[in-house]
PDB file of C-alpha atoms in Angstrom:
ATOM      1  CA  MET V   1       0.240   0.077   0.048  1.00 44.00           C
ATOM      2  CA  THR V   2       1.047   3.525  -0.800  1.00 45.00           C
ATOM      3  CA  ALA V   3       0.420   6.366   1.647  1.00 63.00           C
ATOM      4  CA  GLN V   4       1.972   8.954  -1.245  1.00 85.00           C
ATOM      5  CA  PRO V   5      -0.580  11.918  -1.969  1.00 96.00           C
ATOM      6  CA  LEU V   6      -2.616  10.815  -5.378  1.00 98.00           C
ATOM      7  CA  THR V   7      -3.873  12.740  -8.105  1.00 98.00           C
ATOM      8  CA  ILE V   8      -7.624  11.555  -7.700  1.00 98.00           C
ATOM      9  CA  GLY V   9      -9.889  12.423 -10.501  1.00 98.00           C
ATOM     10  CA  VAL V  10     -14.215  12.184  -9.411  1.00 98.00           C
ATOM     11  CA  LEU V  11     -16.485  11.570 -12.367  1.00 98.00           C
ATOM     12  CA  GLY V  12     -19.903  12.587 -11.013  1.00 97.00           C
ATOM     13  CA  ALA V  13     -20.717  15.431  -8.447  1.00 96.00           C
ATOM     14  CA  GLY V  14     -23.506  14.413  -6.865  1.00 96.00           C
ATOM     15  CA  ARG V  15     -23.655  13.503  -3.072  1.00 96.00           C
ATOM     16  CA  VAL V  16     -21.330  10.554  -3.416  1.00 97.00           C
ATOM     17  CA  GLY V  17     -18.926  11.927  -5.561  1.00 97.00           C
ATOM     18  CA  THR V  18     -18.592  14.972  -3.588  1.00 98.00           C
ATOM     19  CA  ALA V  19     -18.109  13.046  -0.408  1.00 98.00           C
ATOM     20  CA  VAL V  20     -15.449  10.914  -1.641  1.00 98.00           C
ATOM     21  CA  ALA V  21     -13.777  14.240  -2.977  1.00 98.00           C
ATOM     22  CA  ARG V  22     -14.023  15.898   0.289  1.00 98.00           C
ATOM     23  CA  GLN V  23     -12.371  13.280   2.009  1.00 98.00           C
ATOM     24  CA  ALA V  24      -9.699  12.548  -0.356  1.00 98.00           C
ATOM     25  CA  VAL V  25      -8.923  16.559  -0.089  1.00 98.00           C
ATOM     26  CA  ARG V  26      -8.467  16.316   3.550  1.00 97.00           C
ATOM     27  CA  ALA V  27      -5.986  12.801   3.218  1.00 97.00           C
ATOM     28  CA  GLY V  28      -3.867  15.199   1.534  1.00 97.00           C
ATOM     29  CA  HIS V  29      -4.775  14.469  -2.445  1.00 98.00           C
ATOM     30  CA  THR V  30      -4.835  16.366  -5.180  1.00 98.00           C
ATOM     31  CA  VAL V  31      -8.864  16.305  -6.207  1.00 98.00           C
ATOM     32  CA  LYS V  32     -10.402  16.951  -9.855  1.00 98.00           C
ATOM     33  CA  ILE V  33     -13.935  16.714 -10.151  1.00 98.00           C
ATOM     34  CA  ALA V  34     -15.821  16.403 -13.925  1.00 98.00           C
ATOM     35  CA  THR V  35     -19.451  15.617 -14.791  1.00 97.00           C
ATOM     36  CA  GLY V  36     -20.551  15.364 -18.425  1.00 93.00           C
ATOM     37  CA  ARG V  37     -21.176  19.012 -18.599  1.00 95.00           C
ATOM     38  CA  PRO V  38     -18.564  21.583 -19.240  1.00 97.00           C
ATOM     39  CA  ALA V  39     -16.185  22.548 -16.167  1.00 97.00           C
ATOM     40  CA  GLU V  40     -17.300  26.300 -16.123  1.00 97.00           C
ATOM     41  CA  ASP V  41     -20.728  24.636 -15.181  1.00 97.00           C
ATOM     42  CA  ILE V  42     -19.722  23.033 -11.782  1.00 96.00           C
ATOM     43  CA  ARG V  43     -17.153  25.401 -10.756  1.00 97.00           C
ATOM     44  CA  LEU V  44     -19.058  27.404  -8.529  1.00 96.00           C
ATOM     45  CA  LEU V  45     -20.870  24.076  -6.945  1.00 93.00           C
ATOM     46  CA  THR V  46     -17.165  22.596  -6.741  1.00 96.00           C
ATOM     47  CA  GLU V  47     -15.689  25.623  -5.147  1.00 96.00           C
ATOM     48  CA  VAL V  48     -18.532  25.443  -1.991  1.00 97.00           C
ATOM     49  CA  ILE V  49     -19.003  21.984  -1.918  1.00 97.00           C
ATOM     50  CA  VAL V  50     -15.665  20.653  -2.118  1.00 98.00           C
ATOM     51  CA  PRO V  51     -13.186  23.349  -1.251  1.00 98.00           C
ATOM     52  CA  GLY V  52      -9.847  22.174  -2.120  1.00 98.00           C
ATOM     53  CA  ALA V  53     -10.933  20.093  -5.301  1.00 98.00           C
ATOM     54  CA  VAL V  54     -11.057  21.592  -8.873  1.00 98.00           C
ATOM     55  CA  ALA V  55     -13.401  21.267 -11.408  1.00 98.00           C
ATOM     56  CA  VAL V  56     -12.436  20.304 -14.792  1.00 98.00           C
ATOM     57  CA  ASP V  57     -13.514  19.227 -18.172  1.00 98.00           C
ATOM     58  CA  ARG V  58     -14.157  15.331 -18.401  1.00 96.00           C
ATOM     59  CA  GLN V  59     -11.182  14.731 -20.618  1.00 97.00           C
ATOM     60  CA  GLN V  60      -9.031  16.620 -17.999  1.00 98.00           C
ATOM     61  CA  LEU V  61      -9.691  13.661 -15.801  1.00 98.00           C
ATOM     62  CA  ARG V  62      -6.992  11.610 -17.677  1.00 98.00           C
ATOM     63  CA  GLY V  63      -3.431  11.176 -16.018  1.00 97.00           C
ATOM     64  CA  SER V  64      -5.021  10.834 -12.597  1.00 98.00           C
ATOM     65  CA  ASP V  65      -3.610   7.885 -10.551  1.00 98.00           C
ATOM     66  CA  LEU V  66      -6.976   6.885  -9.598  1.00 98.00           C
ATOM     67  CA  LEU V  67     -10.439   7.897 -11.459  1.00 98.00           C
ATOM     68  CA  ILE V  68     -13.575   7.182  -9.249  1.00 98.00           C
ATOM     69  CA  VAL V  69     -16.757   7.252 -10.781  1.00 98.00           C
ATOM     70  CA  ALA V  70     -19.883   8.301  -8.836  1.00 97.00           C
ATOM     71  CA  VAL V  71     -22.994   8.527 -10.890  1.00 97.00           C
ATOM     72  CA  PRO V  72     -26.059   6.971 -10.660  1.00 95.00           C
ATOM     73  CA  LEU V  73     -25.757   3.314 -12.183  1.00 96.00           C
ATOM     74  CA  HIS V  74     -28.762   3.562 -14.832  1.00 96.00           C
ATOM     75  CA  LYS V  75     -26.650   6.335 -16.633  1.00 96.00           C
ATOM     76  CA  TYR V  76     -23.492   4.372 -16.890  1.00 97.00           C
ATOM     77  CA  ARG V  77     -24.170   4.134 -20.563  1.00 96.00           C
ATOM     78  CA  SER V  78     -24.132   7.803 -21.057  1.00 95.00           C
ATOM     79  CA  ILE V  79     -20.601   7.850 -19.476  1.00 96.00           C
ATOM     80  CA  ASP V  80     -17.658   8.910 -21.992  1.00 94.00           C
ATOM     81  CA  THR V  81     -15.425   5.878 -21.580  1.00 97.00           C
ATOM     82  CA  SER V  82     -12.605   7.437 -23.863  1.00 97.00           C
ATOM     83  CA  VAL V  83     -11.853   9.219 -20.576  1.00 97.00           C
ATOM     84  CA  LEU V  84     -11.253   5.972 -18.318  1.00 98.00           C
ATOM     85  CA  GLN V  85      -9.185   3.891 -20.575  1.00 98.00           C
ATOM     86  CA  ASP V  86      -5.677   2.722 -19.308  1.00 98.00           C
ATOM     87  CA  HIS V  87      -6.495   4.020 -15.641  1.00 98.00           C
ATOM     88  CA  VAL V  88      -7.189   2.117 -12.247  1.00 98.00           C
ATOM     89  CA  VAL V  89     -11.063   3.137 -11.590  1.00 98.00           C
ATOM     90  CA  ILE V  90     -13.179   2.577  -8.977  1.00 98.00           C
ATOM     91  CA  ASP V  91     -16.505   1.363  -9.291  1.00 98.00           C
ATOM     92  CA  THR V  92     -18.936   3.091  -6.374  1.00 98.00           C
ATOM     93  CA  MET V  93     -22.129   2.098  -8.273  1.00 98.00           C
ATOM     94  CA  ASN V  94     -25.189   0.112  -7.195  1.00 97.00           C
ATOM     95  CA  TYR V  95     -28.008  -1.287  -8.694  1.00 97.00           C
ATOM     96  CA  TRP V  96     -31.324  -0.931  -6.999  1.00 93.00           C
ATOM     97  CA  ALA V  97     -34.360  -1.600  -8.967  1.00 90.00           C
ATOM     98  CA  PRO V  98     -36.670   1.071  -7.605  1.00 91.00           C
ATOM     99  CA  VAL V  99     -34.316   3.438  -8.233  1.00 89.00           C
ATOM    100  CA  ASP V 100     -32.380   2.223 -11.559  1.00 94.00           C
ATOM    101  CA  GLY V 101     -35.672   0.566 -13.149  1.00 94.00           C
ATOM    102  CA  LEU V 102     -35.501  -2.852 -14.622  1.00 94.00           C
ATOM    103  CA  MET V 103     -31.973  -3.167 -16.554  1.00 96.00           C
ATOM    104  CA  ASP V 104     -31.660  -6.819 -18.239  1.00 95.00           C
ATOM    105  CA  GLU V 105     -28.077  -7.127 -17.814  1.00 96.00           C
ATOM    106  CA  PHE V 106     -28.234  -6.482 -13.939  1.00 96.00           C
ATOM    107  CA  ASP V 107     -29.889 -10.129 -13.528  1.00 94.00           C
ATOM    108  CA  GLY V 108     -27.662 -11.808 -10.989  1.00 91.00           C
ATOM    109  CA  SER V 109     -25.640 -13.951 -13.110  1.00 94.00           C
ATOM    110  CA  ARG V 110     -22.439 -11.554 -12.886  1.00 96.00           C
ATOM    111  CA  SER V 111     -21.573  -9.027 -10.230  1.00 97.00           C
ATOM    112  CA  THR V 112     -22.455  -5.795 -11.555  1.00 97.00           C
ATOM    113  CA  SER V 113     -19.211  -4.755 -11.593  1.00 98.00           C
ATOM    114  CA  GLU V 114     -17.980  -7.499 -14.078  1.00 98.00           C
ATOM    115  CA  VAL V 115     -21.217  -5.842 -16.410  1.00 98.00           C
ATOM    116  CA  ILE V 116     -19.881  -2.545 -15.596  1.00 98.00           C
ATOM    117  CA  ALA V 117     -16.286  -3.462 -16.548  1.00 98.00           C
ATOM    118  CA  GLU V 118     -16.926  -5.265 -19.882  1.00 97.00           C
ATOM    119  CA  PHE V 119     -18.745  -1.760 -21.208  1.00 98.00           C
ATOM    120  CA  PHE V 120     -16.013   0.165 -19.517  1.00 98.00           C
ATOM    121  CA  GLY V 121     -13.156  -1.528 -21.619  1.00 97.00           C
ATOM    122  CA  ASP V 122      -9.629  -1.501 -21.018  1.00 98.00           C
ATOM    123  CA  VAL V 123      -9.733  -0.395 -17.488  1.00 98.00           C
ATOM    124  CA  ARG V 124      -8.311  -1.919 -14.103  1.00 98.00           C
ATOM    125  CA  LEU V 125     -11.592  -1.612 -12.288  1.00 98.00           C
ATOM    126  CA  VAL V 126     -11.659  -1.963  -8.484  1.00 98.00           C
ATOM    127  CA  LYS V 127     -15.374  -2.534  -6.990  1.00 98.00           C
ATOM    128  CA  THR V 128     -15.367  -0.760  -3.493  1.00 98.00           C
ATOM    129  CA  LEU V 129     -16.790   2.824  -1.566  1.00 98.00           C
ATOM    130  CA  ASN V 130     -20.413   1.496  -2.568  1.00 98.00           C
ATOM    131  CA  HIS V 131     -21.187  -0.484   0.820  1.00 98.00           C
ATOM    132  CA  ILE V 132     -20.773   2.843   2.808  1.00 98.00           C
ATOM    133  CA  GLY V 133     -23.146   6.148   2.940  1.00 96.00           C
ATOM    134  CA  TYR V 134     -22.017   9.317   1.717  1.00 95.00           C
ATOM    135  CA  GLY V 135     -22.770  10.767   5.158  1.00 94.00           C
ATOM    136  CA  ASP V 136     -20.486   8.174   7.155  1.00 97.00           C
ATOM    137  CA  LEU V 137     -17.709   8.412   4.725  1.00 97.00           C
ATOM    138  CA  GLU V 138     -16.621  11.603   6.211  1.00 94.00           C
ATOM    139  CA  VAL V 139     -17.971  11.247   9.725  1.00 95.00           C
ATOM    140  CA  ASP V 140     -16.413   7.323  10.533  1.00 97.00           C
ATOM    141  CA  SER V 141     -12.734   7.580   9.025  1.00 97.00           C
ATOM    142  CA  HIS V 142     -10.413   7.245  11.918  1.00 97.00           C
ATOM    143  CA  PRO V 143      -6.476   6.399  11.856  1.00 96.00           C
ATOM    144  CA  ALA V 144      -4.813   3.188  11.182  1.00 95.00           C
ATOM    145  CA  GLY V 145      -4.613   1.127  14.173  1.00 95.00           C
ATOM    146  CA  ALA V 146      -7.925   2.701  15.724  1.00 96.00           C
ATOM    147  CA  PRO V 147      -9.764   0.313  17.562  1.00 94.00           C
ATOM    148  CA  ASN V 148     -12.946  -1.070  15.813  1.00 94.00           C
ATOM    149  CA  ARG V 149     -11.779   0.655  12.750  1.00 98.00           C
ATOM    150  CA  ARG V 150     -14.181   0.572  10.065  1.00 98.00           C
ATOM    151  CA  ALA V 151     -13.544  -1.814   6.783  1.00 98.00           C
ATOM    152  CA  LEU V 152     -14.497  -1.495   3.359  1.00 98.00           C
ATOM    153  CA  GLY V 153     -13.915  -4.570   0.870  1.00 98.00           C
ATOM    154  CA  MET V 154     -12.673  -3.956  -2.504  1.00 98.00           C
ATOM    155  CA  ALA V 155     -12.752  -6.858  -5.622  1.00 98.00           C
ATOM    156  CA  SER V 156     -10.531  -6.828  -8.491  1.00 98.00           C
ATOM    157  CA  ASP V 157      -9.076  -9.184 -11.126  1.00 98.00           C
ATOM    158  CA  ASP V 158      -5.751  -6.390 -10.657  1.00 98.00           C
ATOM    159  CA  ALA V 159      -3.598  -7.268  -7.992  1.00 98.00           C
ATOM    160  CA  ASP V 160      -1.562  -4.207  -8.709  1.00 98.00           C
ATOM    161  CA  ALA V 161      -4.902  -1.962  -8.822  1.00 98.00           C
ATOM    162  CA  LYS V 162      -6.224  -3.295  -5.249  1.00 98.00           C
ATOM    163  CA  GLU V 163      -2.754  -2.378  -3.854  1.00 98.00           C
ATOM    164  CA  LEU V 164      -3.245   1.277  -4.998  1.00 98.00           C
ATOM    165  CA  VAL V 165      -6.517   1.765  -3.606  1.00 98.00           C
ATOM    166  CA  ALA V 166      -6.047   0.027  -0.660  1.00 98.00           C
ATOM    167  CA  GLY V 167      -3.783   2.397   0.064  1.00 98.00           C
ATOM    168  CA  PHE V 168      -6.106   5.203  -0.940  1.00 98.00           C
ATOM    169  CA  ILE V 169      -8.851   3.810   0.914  1.00 98.00           C
ATOM    170  CA  ASP V 170      -6.017   3.712   4.043  1.00 98.00           C
ATOM    171  CA  THR V 171      -5.509   7.461   3.606  1.00 98.00           C
ATOM    172  CA  LEU V 172      -9.579   7.915   3.847  1.00 98.00           C
ATOM    173  CA  GLY V 173      -9.711   6.611   7.301  1.00 98.00           C
ATOM    174  CA  TYR V 174     -10.821   3.072   6.598  1.00 98.00           C
ATOM    175  CA  ASP V 175      -9.346  -0.624   6.517  1.00 98.00           C
ATOM    176  CA  ALA V 176      -8.983  -2.223   3.073  1.00 98.00           C
ATOM    177  CA  VAL V 177     -10.405  -5.617   2.869  1.00 98.00           C
ATOM    178  CA  ASP V 178      -9.496  -7.816  -0.266  1.00 98.00           C
ATOM    179  CA  ALA V 179     -12.512  -9.725  -1.142  1.00 98.00           C
ATOM    180  CA  GLY V 180     -10.678 -11.336  -4.176  1.00 97.00           C
ATOM    181  CA  PRO V 181     -11.634 -11.141  -8.071  1.00 97.00           C
ATOM    182  CA  LEU V 182     -14.427  -8.893  -9.196  1.00 98.00           C
ATOM    183  CA  ALA V 183     -17.050 -11.773  -9.309  1.00 97.00           C
ATOM    184  CA  ALA V 184     -16.649 -11.214  -5.442  1.00 97.00           C
ATOM    185  CA  GLY V 185     -17.845  -7.766  -5.441  1.00 97.00           C
ATOM    186  CA  ARG V 186     -21.196  -9.478  -5.117  1.00 96.00           C
ATOM    187  CA  ALA V 187     -20.371  -9.524  -1.516  1.00 97.00           C
ATOM    188  CA  PHE V 188     -20.917  -6.055  -0.452  1.00 97.00           C
ATOM    189  CA  GLU V 189     -23.371  -5.147  -3.459  1.00 97.00           C
ATOM    190  CA  ASN V 190     -27.042  -4.104  -2.026  1.00 95.00           C
ATOM    191  CA  GLY V 191     -28.692  -6.123   0.074  1.00 94.00           C
ATOM    192  CA  THR V 192     -26.125  -8.185   1.319  1.00 96.00           C
ATOM    193  CA  GLU V 193     -25.119  -7.797   5.266  1.00 96.00           C
ATOM    194  CA  ILE V 194     -21.988  -6.160   4.304  1.00 97.00           C
ATOM    195  CA  PHE V 195     -24.082  -3.731   2.050  1.00 97.00           C
ATOM    196  CA  ALA V 196     -26.093  -2.999   4.983  1.00 95.00           C
ATOM    197  CA  GLY V 197     -23.758  -2.786   8.064  1.00 96.00           C
ATOM    198  CA  ARG V 198     -20.679  -1.377   9.749  1.00 97.00           C
ATOM    199  CA  HIS V 199     -17.794  -3.773   9.902  1.00 98.00           C
ATOM    200  CA  THR V 200     -14.653  -4.157  11.216  1.00 98.00           C
ATOM    201  CA  ALA V 201     -11.776  -5.611   9.191  1.00 98.00           C
ATOM    202  CA  GLU V 202     -11.762  -9.042  11.102  1.00 97.00           C
ATOM    203  CA  GLN V 203     -15.803  -9.272  10.569  1.00 97.00           C
ATOM    204  CA  MET V 204     -15.895  -8.356   7.092  1.00 97.00           C
ATOM    205  CA  GLN V 205     -13.264 -11.305   6.300  1.00 97.00           C
ATOM    206  CA  ALA V 206     -15.475 -13.338   8.304  1.00 97.00           C
ATOM    207  CA  LEU V 207     -18.704 -12.303   6.334  1.00 97.00           C
ATOM    208  CA  LEU V 208     -16.595 -12.657   3.017  1.00 97.00           C
ATOM    209  CA  ALA V 209     -15.436 -16.112   4.002  1.00 95.00           C
ATOM    210  CA  GLN V 210     -19.006 -17.279   4.756  1.00 93.00           C
ATOM    211  CA  ASP V 211     -19.822 -15.707   1.474  1.00 90.00           C
ATOM    212  CA  ARG V 212     -17.251 -18.136  -0.424  1.00 88.00           C
ATOM    213  CA  GLU V 213     -18.552 -20.700   1.226  1.00 84.00           C
ATOM    214  CA  ARG V 214     -22.026 -20.413   0.175  1.00 78.00           C
ATOM    215  CA  VAL V 215     -20.847 -19.997  -3.617  1.00 70.00           C
ATOM    216  CA  PHE V 216     -18.916 -23.051  -3.645  1.00 58.00           C
ATOM    217  CA  ALA V 217     -21.849 -24.814  -2.086  1.00 60.00           C
ATOM    218  CA  ASP V 218     -23.870 -23.563  -5.000  1.00 59.00           C
ATOM    219  CA  VAL V 219     -21.625 -25.237  -7.574  1.00 49.00           C
TER     220      VAL V 219
END
């Protein structure tokens, strides 16, 4: 893991994106925020809601050490994926049919992030930051080694990407727990025990082990 300051690009200026951005600024990272609109359209919002971050046009996110996609999942096909290519990308999105509508591609046969990874193309996708409320993210962080420090799971098929993201999560004030490949991200999707609660690293590891046992039992 790394504690070095990173350049973080956030795609999405809603509640999740701005909460992650504020926490990243507090952690000492350089933060750029973009949406599908020109930078000038969100500059004032960014200055007020995320002091220290910079509003940019989405193409200016390229070259960031880490890109965070924080848009409503039902809008994922509207994302300009050219911005994401060859980057480590965090997928924070969740599928919830009452909000997103019925989407046939999210039928449960694959994790949502596997579907997203296929659409995004040549990215190193990591699923995380989806199972903590945007309000909790800023108030539940603690220094490394603090008793009962909250954990966040992460899933990816790219070991180096997970290492980078684990270091980033640590700077935000959370323990990163490796859930395994991208398919394992279903263990902390909407509707799971991990998604619904607050867990330490030890507790999360136990829940992930239970989930792996269920998967093997179903095979």
